[in-house]
Structures are given as C-alpha cells and as structure tokens.
PDB file of C-alpha atoms in Angstrom:
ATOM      1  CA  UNK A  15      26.081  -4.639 -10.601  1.00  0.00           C
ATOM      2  CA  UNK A  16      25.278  -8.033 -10.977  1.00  0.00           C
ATOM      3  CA  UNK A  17      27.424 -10.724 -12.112  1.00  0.00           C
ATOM      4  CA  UNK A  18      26.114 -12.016 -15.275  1.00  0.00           C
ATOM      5  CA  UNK A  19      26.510  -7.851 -16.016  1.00  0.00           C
ATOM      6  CA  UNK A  20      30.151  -7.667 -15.496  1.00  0.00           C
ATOM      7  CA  UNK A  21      31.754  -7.352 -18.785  1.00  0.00           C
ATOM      8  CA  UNK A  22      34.636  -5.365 -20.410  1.00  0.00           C
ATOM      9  CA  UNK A  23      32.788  -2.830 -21.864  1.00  0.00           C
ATOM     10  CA  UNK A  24      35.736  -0.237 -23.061  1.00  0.00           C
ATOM     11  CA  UNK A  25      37.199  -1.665 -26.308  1.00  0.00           C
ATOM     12  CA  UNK A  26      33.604  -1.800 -27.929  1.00  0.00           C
ATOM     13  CA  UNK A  27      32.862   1.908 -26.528  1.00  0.00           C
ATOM     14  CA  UNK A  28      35.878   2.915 -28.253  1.00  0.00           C
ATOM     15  CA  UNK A  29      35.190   1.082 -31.640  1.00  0.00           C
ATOM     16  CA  UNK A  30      31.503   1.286 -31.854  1.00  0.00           C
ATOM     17  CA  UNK A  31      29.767   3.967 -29.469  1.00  0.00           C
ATOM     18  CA  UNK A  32      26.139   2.820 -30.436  1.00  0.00           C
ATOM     19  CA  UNK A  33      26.479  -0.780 -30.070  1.00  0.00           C
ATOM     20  CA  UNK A  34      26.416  -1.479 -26.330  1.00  0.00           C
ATOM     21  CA  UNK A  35      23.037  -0.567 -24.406  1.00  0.00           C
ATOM     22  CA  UNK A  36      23.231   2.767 -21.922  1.00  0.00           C
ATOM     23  CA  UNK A  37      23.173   0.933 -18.675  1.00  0.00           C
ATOM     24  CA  UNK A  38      24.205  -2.289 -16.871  1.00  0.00           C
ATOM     25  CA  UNK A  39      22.329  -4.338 -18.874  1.00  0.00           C
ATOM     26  CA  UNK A  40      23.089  -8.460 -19.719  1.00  0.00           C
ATOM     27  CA  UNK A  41      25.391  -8.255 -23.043  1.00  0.00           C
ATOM     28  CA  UNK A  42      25.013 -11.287 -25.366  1.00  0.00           C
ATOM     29  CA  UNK A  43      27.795 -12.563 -27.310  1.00  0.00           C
ATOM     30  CA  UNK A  44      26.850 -10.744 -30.642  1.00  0.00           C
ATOM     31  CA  UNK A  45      27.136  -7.205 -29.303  1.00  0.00           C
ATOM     32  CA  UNK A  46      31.036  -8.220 -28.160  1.00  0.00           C
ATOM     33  CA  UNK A  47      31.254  -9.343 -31.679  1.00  0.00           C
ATOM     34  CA  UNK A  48      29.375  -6.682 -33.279  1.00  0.00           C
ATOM     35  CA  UNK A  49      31.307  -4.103 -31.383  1.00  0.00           C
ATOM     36  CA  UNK A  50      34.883  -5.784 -32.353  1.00  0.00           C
ATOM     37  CA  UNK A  51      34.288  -5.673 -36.113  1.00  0.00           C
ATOM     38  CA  UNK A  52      37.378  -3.787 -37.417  1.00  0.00           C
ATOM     39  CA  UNK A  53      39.793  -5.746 -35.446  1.00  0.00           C
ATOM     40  CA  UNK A  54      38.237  -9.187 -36.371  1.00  0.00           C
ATOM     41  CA  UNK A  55      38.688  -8.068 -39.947  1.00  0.00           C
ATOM     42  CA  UNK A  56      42.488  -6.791 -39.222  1.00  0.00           C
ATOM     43  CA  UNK A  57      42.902 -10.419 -37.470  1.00  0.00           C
ATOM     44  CA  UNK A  58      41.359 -12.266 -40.338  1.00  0.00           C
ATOM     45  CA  UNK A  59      43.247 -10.113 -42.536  1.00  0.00           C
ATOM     46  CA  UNK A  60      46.403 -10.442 -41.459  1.00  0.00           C
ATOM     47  CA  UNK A  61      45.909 -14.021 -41.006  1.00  0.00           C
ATOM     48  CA  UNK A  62      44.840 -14.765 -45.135  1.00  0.00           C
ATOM     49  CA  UNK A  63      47.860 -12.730 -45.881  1.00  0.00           C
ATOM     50  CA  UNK A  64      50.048 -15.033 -43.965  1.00  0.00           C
ATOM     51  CA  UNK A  65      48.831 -18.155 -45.554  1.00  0.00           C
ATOM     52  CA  UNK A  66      48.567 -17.081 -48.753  1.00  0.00           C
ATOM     53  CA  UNK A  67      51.471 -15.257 -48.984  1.00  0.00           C
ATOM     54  CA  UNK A  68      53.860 -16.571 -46.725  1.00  0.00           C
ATOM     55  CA  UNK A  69      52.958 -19.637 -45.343  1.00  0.00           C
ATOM     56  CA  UNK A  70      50.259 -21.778 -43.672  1.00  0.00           C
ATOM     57  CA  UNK A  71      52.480 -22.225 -41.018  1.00  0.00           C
ATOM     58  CA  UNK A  72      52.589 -18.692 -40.306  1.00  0.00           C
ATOM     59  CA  UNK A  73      49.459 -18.467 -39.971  1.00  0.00           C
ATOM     60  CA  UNK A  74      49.169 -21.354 -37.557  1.00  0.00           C
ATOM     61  CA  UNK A  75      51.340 -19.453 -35.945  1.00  0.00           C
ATOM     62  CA  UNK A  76      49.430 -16.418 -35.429  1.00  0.00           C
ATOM     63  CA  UNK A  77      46.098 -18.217 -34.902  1.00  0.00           C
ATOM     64  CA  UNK A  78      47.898 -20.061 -31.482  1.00  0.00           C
ATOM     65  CA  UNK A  79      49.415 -16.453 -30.618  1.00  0.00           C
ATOM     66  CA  UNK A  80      45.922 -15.454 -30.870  1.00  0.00           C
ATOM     67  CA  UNK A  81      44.228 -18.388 -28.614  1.00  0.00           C
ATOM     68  CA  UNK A  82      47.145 -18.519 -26.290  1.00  0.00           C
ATOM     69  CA  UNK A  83      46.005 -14.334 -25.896  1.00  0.00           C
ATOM     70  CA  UNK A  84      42.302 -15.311 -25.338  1.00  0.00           C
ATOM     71  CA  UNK A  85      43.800 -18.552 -22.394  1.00  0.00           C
ATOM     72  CA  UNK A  86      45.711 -15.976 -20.497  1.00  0.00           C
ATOM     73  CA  UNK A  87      43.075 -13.208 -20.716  1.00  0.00           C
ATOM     74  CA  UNK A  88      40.528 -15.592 -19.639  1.00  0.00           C
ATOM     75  CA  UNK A  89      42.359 -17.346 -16.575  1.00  0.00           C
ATOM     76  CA  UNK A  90      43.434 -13.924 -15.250  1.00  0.00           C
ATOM     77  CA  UNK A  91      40.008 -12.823 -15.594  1.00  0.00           C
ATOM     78  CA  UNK A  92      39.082 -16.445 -13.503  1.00  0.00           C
ATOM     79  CA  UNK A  93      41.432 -15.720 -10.781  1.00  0.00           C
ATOM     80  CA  UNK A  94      40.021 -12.686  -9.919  1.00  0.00           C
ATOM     81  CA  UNK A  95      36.859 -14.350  -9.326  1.00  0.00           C
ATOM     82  CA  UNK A  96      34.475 -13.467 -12.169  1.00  0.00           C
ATOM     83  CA  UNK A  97      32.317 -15.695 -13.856  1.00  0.00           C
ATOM     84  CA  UNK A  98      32.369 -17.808 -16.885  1.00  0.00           C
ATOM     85  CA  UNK A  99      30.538 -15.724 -18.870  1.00  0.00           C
ATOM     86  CA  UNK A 100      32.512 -12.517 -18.365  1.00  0.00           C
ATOM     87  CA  UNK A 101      35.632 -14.106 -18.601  1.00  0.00           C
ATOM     88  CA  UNK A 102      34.679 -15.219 -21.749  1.00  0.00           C
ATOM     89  CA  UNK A 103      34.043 -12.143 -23.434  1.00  0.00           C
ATOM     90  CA  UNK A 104      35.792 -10.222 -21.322  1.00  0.00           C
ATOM     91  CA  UNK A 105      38.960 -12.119 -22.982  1.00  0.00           C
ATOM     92  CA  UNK A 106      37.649 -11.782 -26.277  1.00  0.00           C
ATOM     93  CA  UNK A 107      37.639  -7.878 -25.734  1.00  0.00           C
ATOM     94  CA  UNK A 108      40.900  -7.791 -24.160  1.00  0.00           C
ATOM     95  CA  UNK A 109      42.279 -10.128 -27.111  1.00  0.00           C
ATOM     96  CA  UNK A 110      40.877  -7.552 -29.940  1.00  0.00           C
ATOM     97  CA  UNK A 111      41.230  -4.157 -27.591  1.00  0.00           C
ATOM     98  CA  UNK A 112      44.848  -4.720 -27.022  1.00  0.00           C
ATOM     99  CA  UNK A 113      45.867  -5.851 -30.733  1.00  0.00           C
ATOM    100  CA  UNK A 114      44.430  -2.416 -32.091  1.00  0.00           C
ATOM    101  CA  UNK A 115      46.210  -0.249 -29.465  1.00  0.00           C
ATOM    102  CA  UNK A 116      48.697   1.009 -32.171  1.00  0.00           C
ATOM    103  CA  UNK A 117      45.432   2.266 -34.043  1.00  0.00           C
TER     104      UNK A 117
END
C-alpha cells in the first residue's frame, strides 16, 4: 500500500459502510467527513448546548479538549512515520471514532 493510501479507515466502516471505496484507493478529505457525520453532529451538538446553556466558556473548553485530541492523535500518528496527509485524517478519525465509543 502506498503512502498517500494509508488512512484510518475503521471508524467510517463502522459509521457509514458505503462511504469508503472497496480497495486501497486515495481517500479525499470529504469521504473522512462524510463518513464521520453522526459524531460531528454529537460534537457540534454538545458544543451549542454548552454555550447556550451553560456557558461560552464551556464550550471553549470543549472545543480545546477537542483540538488538543486532534494534536496528540496527529503527532503520534507523525512519530510513527506516516505522512502528512494520513496523519491528518487519520487524527480526525481517531478524534470522532474514539468520542462515540460509548455508542
């Protein structure tokens, strides 16, 4: 597989079975985002509830819980040596797979 192909490919198989092509094939931003629907909606969600309800600081709050999520996933995805790109959306699929594990 070549490296431009090496993606997380499991939380958008388990969300959306239809969204991802068959093979190893190059994924483009859209289909990570297409494919991560229902927990971008709990995220927003949750997030409008907290400044609405609560407060804007809470959900400053969970916004930098969210990027500091999306840093880590992304520099342990560096250090193991794959590329930009993947790290990238591989950290945006680890972000949303791992906040809908209790689902």
């Amino acid at each position: 597989m070549r490296s431009e192909h090496c993606l997380t490919r499991n939380h958008i198989e388990v969300w959306h079975d239809r969204v991802l092509p068959a093979g190893t094939e190059r994924i483009r931003l859209g289909a990570v985002l297409r494919g991560s629907l229902l927990p971008i909606l709990v995220w927003t969600g949750v997030a409008c509830f907290a400044y609405f309800v609560c407060n804007p600081l809470v959900a400053m709050v969970l916004g930098g819980l969210f990027a500091l999520s999306f840093v880590v996933g992304f520099g342990l995805r560096r250090r193991v040596e794959h590329s930009v790109r993947c790290s990238v959306y591989g950290a945006l699929g680890g972000v949303f797979d791992k906040s809908m594990a209790g689902f």
